[in-house]
CSV table of C-alpha atoms and ligand atoms in Angstrom, one decimal:
chain,number,residue,atom,x,y,z
A,3,MET,CA,131.3,99.6,109.1
A,4,ALA,CA,133.6,101.8,106.7
A,5,SER,CA,133.3,105.7,107.2
A,6,ALA,CA,133.7,106.6,103.4
A,7,PRO,CA,131.1,108.9,102.6
A,8,VAL,CA,127.7,106.7,101.6
A,9,ARG,CA,127.5,105.4,97.9
A,10,VAL,CA,124.4,103.2,96.8
A,11,ARG,CA,122.3,102.5,94.2
A,12,PHE,CA,119.0,102.2,92.3
A,13,CYS,CA,119.4,100.0,89.6
A,14,PRO,CA,116.3,98.4,87.3
A,15,SER,CA,116.4,97.2,84.7
A,16,PRO,CA,113.5,98.7,82.0
A,17,THR,CA,111.1,95.6,81.6
A,18,GLY,CA,107.3,96.6,81.9
A,19,ASN,CA,106.0,99.2,83.8
A,20,PRO,CA,107.5,100.4,87.0
A,21,HIS,CA,105.9,98.8,90.0
A,22,VAL,CA,105.8,99.2,93.7
A,23,GLY,CA,107.9,97.0,95.7
A,24,LEU,CA,111.0,98.7,92.7
A,25,VAL,CA,109.5,101.8,94.0
A,26,ARG,CA,109.9,101.3,97.6
A,27,THR,CA,113.5,100.4,96.8
A,28,ALA,CA,114.3,103.4,94.8
A,29,LEU,CA,112.7,105.4,98.1
A,30,PHE,CA,114.2,103.6,100.4
A,31,ASN,CA,118.2,104.0,98.7
A,32,TRP,CA,117.3,107.4,98.2
A,33,ALA,CA,116.6,108.6,102.2
A,34,PHE,CA,119.0,106.8,103.0
A,35,ALA,CA,121.8,108.7,100.6
A,36,ARG,CA,120.0,111.9,101.5
A,37,HIS,CA,120.0,111.2,105.0
A,38,HIS,CA,123.4,110.2,104.7
A,39,GLY,CA,124.7,113.1,102.7
A,40,GLY,CA,126.3,110.4,100.4
A,41,THR,CA,125.4,109.7,97.0
A,42,LEU,CA,122.3,108.2,95.0
A,43,VAL,CA,124.2,106.0,92.0
A,44,PHE,CA,121.0,105.7,88.8
A,45,ARG,CA,122.3,103.0,87.5
A,46,ILE,CA,120.1,101.2,84.9
A,47,GLU,CA,120.5,97.3,83.7
A,48,ASP,CA,119.7,96.8,80.4
A,49,THR,CA,122.1,93.9,78.7
A,50,ASP,CA,119.2,91.7,78.4
A,51,ALA,CA,118.2,92.4,75.5
A,52,ALA,CA,115.1,90.4,75.0
A,53,ARG,CA,113.4,92.2,77.8
A,54,ASP,CA,114.5,95.8,77.7
A,55,SER,CA,113.1,98.8,75.9
A,56,GLU,CA,113.6,102.2,75.2
A,57,GLU,CA,109.7,102.5,75.8
A,58,SER,CA,109.9,100.6,79.1
A,59,TYR,CA,113.1,102.6,80.0
A,60,GLU,CA,111.8,106.7,79.4
A,61,GLN,CA,108.8,105.6,82.1
A,62,LEU,CA,111.2,105.0,84.7
A,63,LEU,CA,112.8,108.0,83.8
A,64,ASP,CA,109.7,109.8,84.8
A,65,SER,CA,108.1,107.9,86.6
A,66,MET,CA,111.7,108.9,88.9
A,67,ARG,CA,110.9,112.5,88.1
A,68,TRP,CA,107.0,112.4,88.6
A,69,LEU,CA,108.1,110.8,92.4
A,70,GLY,CA,110.6,114.0,93.2
A,71,PHE,CA,113.5,111.5,93.3
A,72,ASP,CA,117.0,113.1,92.5
A,73,TRP,CA,120.1,111.5,91.7
A,74,ASP,CA,123.4,112.7,91.8
A,75,GLU,CA,124.8,109.9,89.2
A,76,GLY,CA,123.0,108.6,86.4
A,77,PRO,CA,120.8,109.6,83.0
A,78,GLU,CA,121.3,112.4,82.3
A,79,VAL,CA,122.8,113.5,85.1
A,80,GLY,CA,125.5,111.4,83.9
A,81,GLY,CA,128.9,111.1,86.3
A,82,PRO,CA,132.4,109.8,87.4
A,83,HIS,CA,131.7,106.7,86.6
A,84,ALA,CA,129.5,107.3,83.1
A,85,PRO,CA,128.1,105.7,80.6
A,86,TYR,CA,125.0,104.9,83.6
A,87,ARG,CA,123.4,102.7,81.2
A,88,GLN,CA,125.0,99.1,80.8
A,89,SER,CA,123.9,98.1,77.5
A,90,GLN,CA,127.5,101.1,77.2
A,91,ARG,CA,129.6,99.2,78.8
A,92,MET,CA,129.9,96.1,77.4
A,93,ASP,CA,133.7,96.7,76.5
A,94,ILE,CA,133.8,96.8,80.4
A,95,TYR,CA,132.5,93.2,81.0
A,96,ALA,CA,134.3,91.3,78.2
A,97,ASP,CA,137.0,93.1,80.0
A,98,VAL,CA,136.5,91.3,83.5
A,99,ALA,CA,135.7,88.3,82.4
A,100,ARG,CA,138.9,87.7,80.4
A,101,ARG,CA,141.2,88.8,83.3
A,102,LEU,CA,138.6,86.8,86.3
A,103,GLN,CA,139.6,83.9,83.8
A,104,GLU,CA,143.9,83.9,83.0
A,105,ALA,CA,143.5,84.7,86.8
A,106,GLY,CA,141.8,81.1,88.1
A,107,HIS,CA,138.4,82.8,89.3
A,108,ALA,CA,136.4,82.5,86.1
A,109,TYR,CA,136.7,79.1,83.1
A,110,GLU,CA,135.3,77.6,80.8
A,111,CYS,CA,131.6,75.6,80.8
A,112,TYR,CA,131.1,73.4,77.5
A,113,CYS,CA,128.4,71.7,79.4
A,114,THR,CA,125.1,71.7,76.9
A,115,THR,CA,121.8,72.1,78.6
A,116,GLU,CA,120.8,68.1,78.3
A,117,GLU,CA,123.0,67.5,80.1
A,118,LEU,CA,122.7,69.9,82.7
A,119,GLU,CA,119.4,68.7,82.9
A,120,GLN,CA,119.9,65.2,83.7
A,121,ARG,CA,123.4,65.1,85.8
A,122,ARG,CA,121.0,67.7,87.9
A,123,GLU,CA,117.8,64.9,87.9
A,124,ALA,CA,120.8,62.6,89.1
A,125,ALA,CA,121.7,64.8,91.6
A,126,ARG,CA,118.3,65.0,92.6
A,127,ALA,CA,116.8,61.2,92.9
A,128,ALA,CA,120.2,60.8,94.7
A,129,GLY,CA,119.8,63.2,97.0
A,130,LYS,CA,122.3,64.9,96.9
A,131,PRO,CA,122.2,69.1,95.9
A,132,SER,CA,121.6,69.8,92.7
A,133,GLY,CA,123.4,73.0,91.3
A,134,TYR,CA,126.6,72.4,89.1
A,135,ASP,CA,128.3,69.7,90.2
A,136,GLY,CA,132.4,71.0,88.5
A,137,ALA,CA,132.6,69.4,85.8
A,138,CYS,CA,134.4,71.3,83.9
A,139,ARG,CA,136.7,72.9,86.8
A,140,GLU,CA,139.4,71.2,85.5
A,141,LEU,CA,139.7,70.6,82.1
A,142,THR,CA,142.8,70.3,79.8
A,143,ALA,CA,143.6,72.0,76.9
A,144,GLU,CA,142.8,69.4,74.8
A,145,GLN,CA,140.0,68.7,76.5
A,146,ALA,CA,138.1,72.2,75.3
A,147,ASP,CA,139.9,70.9,72.0
A,148,ALA,CA,137.9,68.3,71.5
A,149,HIS,CA,134.2,69.7,73.2
A,150,ARG,CA,134.9,73.0,70.9
A,151,ARG,CA,135.9,70.3,68.1
A,152,GLU,CA,132.5,68.4,68.8
A,153,GLY,CA,130.6,72.1,68.1
A,154,ARG,CA,130.6,73.3,71.4
A,155,GLU,CA,130.2,76.6,72.1
A,156,PRO,CA,131.6,77.6,75.9
A,157,ILE,CA,129.6,79.5,78.8
A,158,VAL,CA,131.8,81.6,81.0
A,159,ARG,CA,131.5,80.2,84.6
A,160,PHE,CA,132.4,81.8,88.1
A,161,ARG,CA,133.9,79.4,90.7
A,162,MET,CA,133.0,79.5,94.2
A,163,PRO,CA,135.0,79.2,96.9
A,164,ASP,CA,134.7,75.8,98.6
A,165,GLU,CA,134.2,77.2,101.8
A,166,PRO,CA,130.6,79.0,103.6
A,167,VAL,CA,130.4,83.0,103.0
A,168,THR,CA,129.4,84.5,105.6
A,169,PHE,CA,128.2,88.4,105.2
A,170,THR,CA,126.0,90.3,108.4
A,171,ASP,CA,122.7,91.2,106.3
A,172,LEU,CA,122.2,94.6,107.5
A,173,VAL,CA,118.0,94.3,107.8
A,174,ARG,CA,119.0,90.9,108.9
A,175,GLY,CA,121.7,89.7,110.5
A,176,GLU,CA,124.2,87.1,110.0
A,177,LEU,CA,123.6,85.0,107.7
A,178,THR,CA,126.4,81.9,106.3
A,179,PHE,CA,126.1,79.8,102.9
A,180,ALA,CA,127.0,76.8,102.5
A,181,PRO,CA,128.8,76.0,99.2
A,182,GLU,CA,127.0,73.3,98.1
A,183,ASN,CA,124.4,75.6,98.0
A,184,VAL,CA,125.9,77.7,96.1
A,185,PRO,CA,127.7,76.1,93.0
A,186,ASP,CA,129.8,77.9,90.4
A,187,PHE,CA,127.6,79.5,88.0
A,188,GLY,CA,126.9,81.7,84.4
A,189,ILE,CA,128.5,85.1,83.8
A,190,VAL,CA,128.9,85.2,80.5
A,191,ARG,CA,126.9,83.1,77.7
A,192,ALA,CA,127.7,80.9,75.0
A,193,ASN,CA,127.4,84.1,72.8
A,194,GLY,CA,129.5,86.4,74.6
A,195,ALA,CA,126.4,88.0,75.9
A,196,PRO,CA,127.5,89.2,80.2
A,197,LEU,CA,125.1,88.4,82.4
A,198,TYR,CA,123.0,90.5,85.5
A,199,THR,CA,125.0,87.7,88.4
A,200,LEU,CA,128.2,90.0,86.5
A,201,VAL,CA,128.0,93.6,85.4
A,202,ASN,CA,125.6,94.4,88.4
A,203,PRO,CA,128.8,93.5,91.3
A,204,VAL,CA,131.0,94.3,88.2
A,205,ASP,CA,129.2,97.5,88.2
A,206,ASP,CA,128.9,97.6,92.0
A,207,ALA,CA,132.7,97.6,92.8
A,208,LEU,CA,134.0,100.1,89.6
A,209,MET,CA,131.0,102.8,90.9
A,210,GLU,CA,132.1,102.3,94.3
A,211,ILE,CA,129.1,100.7,96.4
A,212,THR,CA,128.8,100.9,99.7
A,213,HIS,CA,125.2,99.6,100.9
A,214,VAL,CA,123.2,97.8,98.9
A,215,LEU,CA,119.6,97.7,99.1
A,216,ARG,CA,117.5,95.6,97.6
A,217,GLY,CA,113.9,92.7,97.7
A,218,GLU,CA,115.1,90.4,99.6
A,219,ASP,CA,114.0,88.8,96.8
A,220,LEU,CA,117.7,89.0,95.5
A,221,LEU,CA,119.3,87.7,99.4
A,222,SER,CA,119.3,84.6,96.7
A,223,SER,CA,123.0,86.2,94.9
A,224,THR,CA,123.5,87.6,97.6
A,225,PRO,CA,127.2,85.0,98.8
A,226,ARG,CA,127.4,84.7,94.9
A,227,GLN,CA,128.3,88.6,94.0
A,228,ILE,CA,130.3,89.1,97.5
A,229,ALA,CA,133.1,85.6,96.3
A,230,LEU,CA,132.9,87.9,92.8
A,231,TYR,CA,134.1,91.4,95.4
A,232,ARG,CA,136.8,89.6,96.5
A,233,ALA,CA,137.6,88.0,93.2
A,234,LEU,CA,137.0,91.4,91.8
A,235,ALA,CA,139.4,93.1,94.3
A,236,GLU,CA,142.1,89.9,93.6
A,237,ILE,CA,142.1,91.4,90.0
A,238,GLY,CA,142.0,95.0,90.5
A,239,VAL,CA,138.7,96.0,89.4
A,240,GLY,CA,137.1,98.6,92.3
A,241,ASN,CA,138.8,100.1,95.0
A,242,GLY,CA,138.1,97.0,96.7
A,243,THR,CA,136.6,96.4,98.9
A,244,THR,CA,132.7,94.4,98.8
A,245,PRO,CA,129.5,96.3,99.8
A,246,ALA,CA,127.4,96.3,103.1
A,247,PHE,CA,123.8,94.6,102.0
A,248,GLY,CA,120.6,94.8,103.2
A,249,HIS,CA,117.9,93.4,102.5
A,250,LEU,CA,114.0,95.1,102.2
A,251,PRO,CA,111.7,92.7,103.2
A,252,TYR,CA,109.3,91.3,100.7
A,253,VAL,CA,105.8,93.2,100.5
A,254,MET,CA,102.9,91.2,100.6
A,255,GLY,CA,99.5,91.5,98.7
A,256,GLU,CA,96.4,89.7,98.5
A,257,GLY,CA,95.6,86.4,100.0
A,258,ASN,CA,98.9,87.0,102.3
A,259,LYS,CA,101.3,86.0,98.4
A,260,LYS,CA,104.2,87.9,98.0
A,261,LEU,CA,103.6,91.6,95.9
A,262,SER,CA,104.5,90.0,92.1
A,263,LYS,CA,105.4,93.1,89.7
A,264,ARG,CA,102.5,91.9,87.6
A,265,ASP,CA,100.2,91.8,89.9
A,266,PRO,CA,97.4,95.2,88.8
A,267,GLN,CA,97.7,96.1,91.6
A,268,ALA,CA,101.8,96.5,91.9
A,269,SER,CA,102.0,98.9,89.1
A,270,LEU,CA,102.5,102.2,89.9
A,271,ASN,CA,100.7,103.2,87.0
A,272,LEU,CA,97.4,102.4,88.5
A,273,TYR,CA,98.0,105.2,91.7
A,274,ARG,CA,99.2,107.4,89.4
A,275,GLU,CA,96.8,107.2,87.4
A,276,ARG,CA,93.8,107.6,90.3
A,277,GLY,CA,95.4,110.5,90.8
A,278,PHE,CA,97.5,109.7,94.3
A,279,VAL,CA,100.1,112.5,94.6
A,280,PRO,CA,104.1,111.6,95.2
A,281,ALA,CA,104.0,112.5,99.2
A,282,GLY,CA,101.4,110.0,100.0
A,283,LEU,CA,102.2,107.7,98.0
A,284,LEU,CA,106.4,107.6,98.8
A,285,ASN,CA,104.4,108.1,102.9
A,286,TYR,CA,103.0,105.4,102.6
A,287,LEU,CA,105.4,103.1,100.8
A,288,SER,CA,107.8,103.8,103.1
A,289,LEU,CA,106.3,101.9,105.5
A,290,LEU,CA,106.6,99.1,103.8
A,291,GLY,CA,108.9,97.0,106.3
A,292,TRP,CA,109.7,101.0,108.6
A,293,SER,CA,107.8,103.3,111.0
A,294,LEU,CA,109.0,106.6,111.7
A,295,SER,CA,107.6,106.5,115.5
A,296,ALA,CA,104.6,103.7,116.4
A,297,ASP,CA,101.9,106.4,117.1
A,298,ARG,CA,102.9,108.3,113.0
A,299,ASP,CA,102.3,107.2,110.0
A,300,VAL,CA,101.4,110.5,108.3
A,301,PHE,CA,104.6,112.2,108.3
A,302,GLY,CA,106.5,114.1,104.5
A,303,ILE,CA,109.5,113.1,102.8
A,304,ASP,CA,111.7,115.8,104.8
A,305,GLU,CA,110.9,114.1,108.0
A,306,MET,CA,111.3,110.4,106.8
A,307,VAL,CA,115.0,111.9,104.9
A,308,ALA,CA,115.9,112.9,108.9
A,309,ALA,CA,114.7,109.9,110.5
A,310,PHE,CA,115.4,107.1,107.7
A,311,ASP,CA,118.4,105.1,108.4
A,312,ILE,CA,118.7,101.3,107.5
A,313,ASP,CA,118.8,100.2,111.6
A,314,GLY,CA,115.1,100.4,111.7
A,315,VAL,CA,114.0,98.4,108.5
A,316,ASN,CA,112.6,95.7,109.0
A,317,ALA,CA,113.7,92.8,108.7
A,318,ASN,CA,109.5,90.7,108.7
A,319,PRO,CA,107.7,90.9,105.7
A,320,ALA,CA,105.3,94.3,104.7
A,321,ARG,CA,101.2,93.2,104.0
A,322,PHE,CA,100.6,96.2,101.4
A,323,ASP,CA,97.1,97.9,102.6
A,324,LEU,CA,95.6,99.4,99.7
A,325,LYS,CA,92.7,101.7,101.8
A,326,LYS,CA,95.6,102.3,104.4
A,327,ALA,CA,97.2,104.1,101.3
A,328,GLU,CA,94.7,106.0,100.2
A,329,ALA,CA,94.0,107.4,103.8
A,330,ILE,CA,97.4,108.5,103.9
A,331,ASN,CA,97.2,109.5,100.1
A,332,ALA,CA,94.0,111.7,101.6
A,333,ASP,CA,95.5,113.6,103.8
A,334,HIS,CA,98.8,114.3,102.2
A,335,ILE,CA,95.6,116.0,99.2
A,336,ARG,CA,95.1,117.8,102.7
A,337,MET,CA,97.9,119.0,103.6
A,338,MET,CA,98.7,121.0,100.2
A,339,ASP,CA,98.3,124.7,99.6
A,340,VAL,CA,95.0,125.5,97.2
A,341,ALA,CA,97.8,126.4,95.0
A,342,ASP,CA,98.7,123.5,94.6
A,343,PHE,CA,96.0,121.3,95.2
A,344,VAL,CA,94.3,123.4,91.7
A,345,ALA,CA,97.2,122.9,89.5
A,346,ALA,CA,97.2,119.2,90.5
A,347,CYS,CA,94.0,118.1,89.5
A,348,GLU,CA,93.8,119.8,86.6
A,349,PRO,CA,95.2,116.7,84.8
A,350,TRP,CA,91.6,115.7,85.6
A,351,LEU,CA,89.5,118.1,84.3
A,352,LYS,CA,90.7,118.0,81.3
A,353,ALA,CA,90.3,115.8,79.1
A,354,PRO,CA,90.3,112.8,78.4
A,355,HIS,CA,89.4,112.5,82.6
A,356,ALA,CA,86.4,114.7,81.6
A,357,PRO,CA,83.6,114.7,80.6
A,358,TRP,CA,83.0,118.0,79.1
A,359,ALA,CA,84.7,120.1,76.4
A,360,PRO,CA,87.1,122.1,76.9
A,361,GLU,CA,85.3,125.5,76.8
A,362,LYS,CA,82.7,124.7,79.4
A,363,PHE,CA,86.2,125.0,82.1
A,364,ASP,CA,86.0,127.3,84.1
A,365,PRO,CA,88.5,128.1,86.3
A,366,LYS,CA,87.3,130.2,88.6
A,367,ALA,CA,84.0,128.7,89.8
A,368,PHE,CA,86.1,125.6,90.2
A,369,GLU,CA,88.9,127.5,92.8
A,370,GLU,CA,85.8,128.8,94.2
A,371,LEU,CA,85.1,125.1,95.1
A,372,ALA,CA,88.4,123.7,95.3
A,373,PRO,CA,88.6,123.8,98.3
A,374,LEU,CA,85.5,122.0,99.8
A,375,ALA,CA,87.2,119.6,97.4
A,376,GLN,CA,90.5,118.9,98.7
A,377,THR,CA,89.1,117.7,102.2
A,378,ARG,CA,86.7,115.5,100.9
A,379,LEU,CA,89.1,113.3,97.9
A,380,THR,CA,90.7,109.9,99.1
A,381,VAL,CA,92.5,110.4,95.2
A,382,LEU,CA,92.3,113.6,93.1
A,383,SER,CA,90.3,111.6,90.2
A,384,ASP,CA,87.9,111.5,92.5
A,385,ILE,CA,88.0,115.7,91.5
A,386,THR,CA,85.8,115.5,88.1
A,387,ALA,CA,82.6,114.3,89.9
A,388,ASN,CA,82.2,116.4,92.4
A,389,VAL,CA,82.6,119.3,90.5
A,390,ASP,CA,80.4,118.6,87.2
A,391,PHE,CA,77.7,119.5,88.1
A,392,LEU,CA,79.1,122.3,87.5
A,393,PHE,CA,80.4,122.3,83.6
A,394,LEU,CA,77.9,120.2,81.8
A,395,ASP,CA,75.5,121.2,80.5
A,396,GLU,CA,73.1,118.9,81.9
A,397,PRO,CA,73.8,117.1,85.5
A,398,VAL,CA,74.7,113.6,85.4
A,399,GLU,CA,71.6,110.9,85.3
A,400,ASP,CA,72.2,108.5,87.5
A,401,GLU,CA,69.3,106.3,88.0
A,402,ALA,CA,70.0,105.0,91.4
A,403,SER,CA,70.5,108.7,92.6
A,404,TRP,CA,67.2,109.8,90.8
A,405,THR,CA,65.1,106.4,92.7
A,406,LYS,CA,66.4,106.9,96.7
A,407,ALA,CA,65.7,111.3,96.6
A,408,MET,CA,62.6,111.2,94.4
A,409,LYS,CA,60.7,110.2,96.7
A,410,PRO,CA,56.9,110.7,96.8
A,411,GLY,CA,56.6,114.8,97.6
A,412,ALA,CA,60.0,115.1,96.6
A,413,ASP,CA,57.6,117.6,92.7
A,414,ALA,CA,55.8,119.2,96.7
A,415,LEU,CA,59.0,120.0,98.2
A,416,LEU,CA,61.0,120.8,95.0
A,417,LYS,CA,58.2,123.6,93.7
A,418,THR,CA,58.4,125.5,97.4
A,419,ALA,CA,61.9,125.6,96.7
A,420,ARG,CA,61.9,126.5,93.7
A,421,GLU,CA,60.1,129.9,94.7
A,422,LYS,CA,62.1,130.7,97.6
A,423,LEU,CA,65.4,130.2,96.7
A,424,ALA,CA,63.8,132.4,92.8
A,425,ASP,CA,63.3,134.8,96.0
A,426,ALA,CA,66.8,134.3,98.3
A,427,ASP,CA,69.7,136.1,97.9
A,428,TRP,CA,72.8,134.6,96.1
A,429,ASN,CA,75.0,133.3,98.2
A,430,ALA,CA,74.9,129.2,100.4
A,431,GLU,CA,74.0,131.1,104.1
A,432,ALA,CA,70.6,132.9,102.8
A,433,LEU,CA,70.3,129.8,99.5
A,434,LYS,CA,70.3,127.7,102.4
A,435,GLN,CA,67.5,129.1,104.7
A,436,ALA,CA,65.4,129.0,101.5
A,437,VAL,CA,65.2,125.4,101.4
A,438,ILE,CA,65.1,125.0,105.5
A,439,THR,CA,62.4,127.6,104.7
A,440,ALA,CA,60.6,125.0,102.3
A,441,GLY,CA,60.9,121.8,104.3
A,442,GLU,CA,59.1,123.6,107.1
A,443,GLU,CA,55.9,124.0,105.2
A,444,HIS,CA,56.2,120.4,104.0
A,445,GLY,CA,57.2,119.0,108.1
A,446,LEU,CA,60.9,118.5,106.4
A,447,LYS,CA,64.4,119.0,108.1
A,448,LEU,CA,67.0,120.2,106.3
A,449,GLY,CA,68.1,117.1,105.4
A,450,LYS,CA,65.5,115.6,103.5
A,451,ALA,CA,64.3,118.6,101.8
A,452,GLN,CA,68.1,118.7,100.8
A,453,ALA,CA,67.7,115.8,98.7
A,454,PRO,CA,66.2,116.4,96.1
A,455,VAL,CA,67.8,120.0,95.6
A,456,ARG,CA,71.0,118.7,95.4
A,457,VAL,CA,69.9,115.3,92.5
A,458,ALA,CA,67.6,117.5,90.8
A,459,VAL,CA,71.0,120.3,90.5
A,460,THR,CA,73.7,118.3,90.4
A,461,GLY,CA,72.0,114.5,89.6
A,462,ARG,CA,73.5,112.6,93.0
A,463,THR,CA,72.8,112.2,96.3
A,464,VAL,CA,76.8,113.4,97.4
A,465,GLY,CA,78.8,115.4,96.5
A,466,LEU,CA,80.2,118.8,98.2
A,467,PRO,CA,77.9,120.7,100.0
A,468,LEU,CA,75.0,121.9,98.8
A,469,PHE,CA,74.6,125.9,99.5
A,470,GLU,CA,78.6,126.6,98.5
A,471,SER,CA,77.9,124.1,95.2
A,472,LEU,CA,74.7,126.1,93.1
A,473,GLU,CA,75.8,129.4,95.3
A,474,VAL,CA,78.5,128.6,92.4
A,475,LEU,CA,76.7,127.4,90.0
A,476,GLY,CA,74.6,130.6,89.8
A,477,ARG,CA,70.6,131.3,89.8
A,478,GLU,CA,70.0,131.2,86.7
A,479,ARG,CA,70.9,128.0,86.2
A,480,THR,CA,70.0,126.2,89.5
A,481,LEU,CA,66.7,127.2,88.8
A,482,ALA,CA,66.4,125.3,85.0
A,483,ARG,CA,67.7,122.7,86.9
A,484,VAL,CA,65.1,122.7,89.7
A,485,ASP,CA,62.7,122.9,85.9
A,486,ALA,CA,64.0,120.8,84.6
A,487,ALA,CA,63.7,117.9,87.5
A,488,LEU,CA,60.0,119.0,88.0
A,489,ALA,CA,59.6,119.0,84.7
A,490,LYS,CA,60.5,115.1,84.8
A,491,LEU,CA,58.3,114.1,87.6
A,492,ALA,CA,55.4,115.5,85.8
A,493,ALA,CA,55.5,113.6,82.9
B,20,LIG,N1,118.4,95.3,88.0
B,20,LIG,C1,118.2,93.9,88.9
B,20,LIG,C2,117.1,94.1,89.4
B,20,LIG,O1,116.0,94.9,88.7
B,20,LIG,C3,118.6,94.5,90.2
B,20,LIG,C4,119.1,94.3,91.1
B,20,LIG,C5,120.1,94.4,92.5
B,20,LIG,O2,119.4,95.9,93.1
B,20,LIG,O3,121.1,94.5,93.0
B,20,LIG,O4,116.5,93.4,89.6
B,21,ZN,ZN1,130.7,72.2,82.9
């Protein structure tokens, strides 16, 4: 393989919300570039005005930044091949299309959609390949004129070579595509708009991309692109080399079906809103087609960069496993510095996520309990329910918890516990002792004795370690809540 410096690209189209497949592609390209000390080009493929949106473009950039990716050329950073938004490069594509036609690599096709459809049907019925049949390949000037006089408007089609296209995929090995399976394809619409089939390889050639790493769904366009690169080299567009291709395996979702970008499970925003941390999400996504080692699933991005190479990518479909993603995320939350964890929780401790008024939030109280919360969260959004007892005036009302904890006898236990708590020094150890003693008087072990106290004070049967929670909540508020629970039980 060429020893030229690595230049890879991430080139999404700004349509809809970013999805995990896209992030995986970005991640593999980024890690590959960083591993090889190469260049990551971030290019926006926004030539489809009907589907692209500015909002989606902004979201893409924001997502890339949130994930912690940087790029060496592209939006906001510029570079020697600017602009990096294809919508701003239309003149380039028009010029290349014209030169391809002049050199005979492309031609005008006047066939109407109906004619193409009819011939496709006929070919299918005859059991023949049903792609474009080359009808306009050798039109004379007179025939073209006649078509124009009929009011037909031509598209531009690329002329595929008549021999097979063979290349060595970096993930899948040698692949060969027979000419009958790769018919001549459109590169410019009748209205002059260039198509993905043209602009993507033209920019890869001009931006001197050395490796194309992308999803397997794009594999069928690769022989066309390779043929196009060869033609571009002939007419002097780019530096004349064809990039190496590696197609990343499909990602399978629920029911072993391909995870589609419209699948709710695929939406990056979903993971972000649930409080996945970038390190956890990227760690998990790296496992979709790659692994650091057989016995380690949890690692940091720097370790990935140090170890990542394309020959470690597996061709077999990967399975998206939400439970595993969550477990890995939980590990990454645990690995954070407490200060970073506290900062990362912040969005969930404020409106609209948090159900308490902003002035009720007490950062000091939160910081005291944060280390205990940090070890228990799967996603950051869980933090709200874990600490709401601190910031709500009254504990949440959870019917199921109440019924479970407030069995007959709970009132007697709570009364005793209240007395012992009222007399205790206000620290976790003493508070625990108070509840143990109260339990003993009623023949209850600590586990049973603390349940009514927990529900009285926090509203829930599960939560952070109880006595540390009481310590932070304070004597007055704790006793008031036990009193309120006793009153409710007496009513
Ligand atoms: N804009 C294309 C897409 O998002 C890029 C395909 C490629 O990587 O070549 O599907
Ligand atoms: Zn035609």
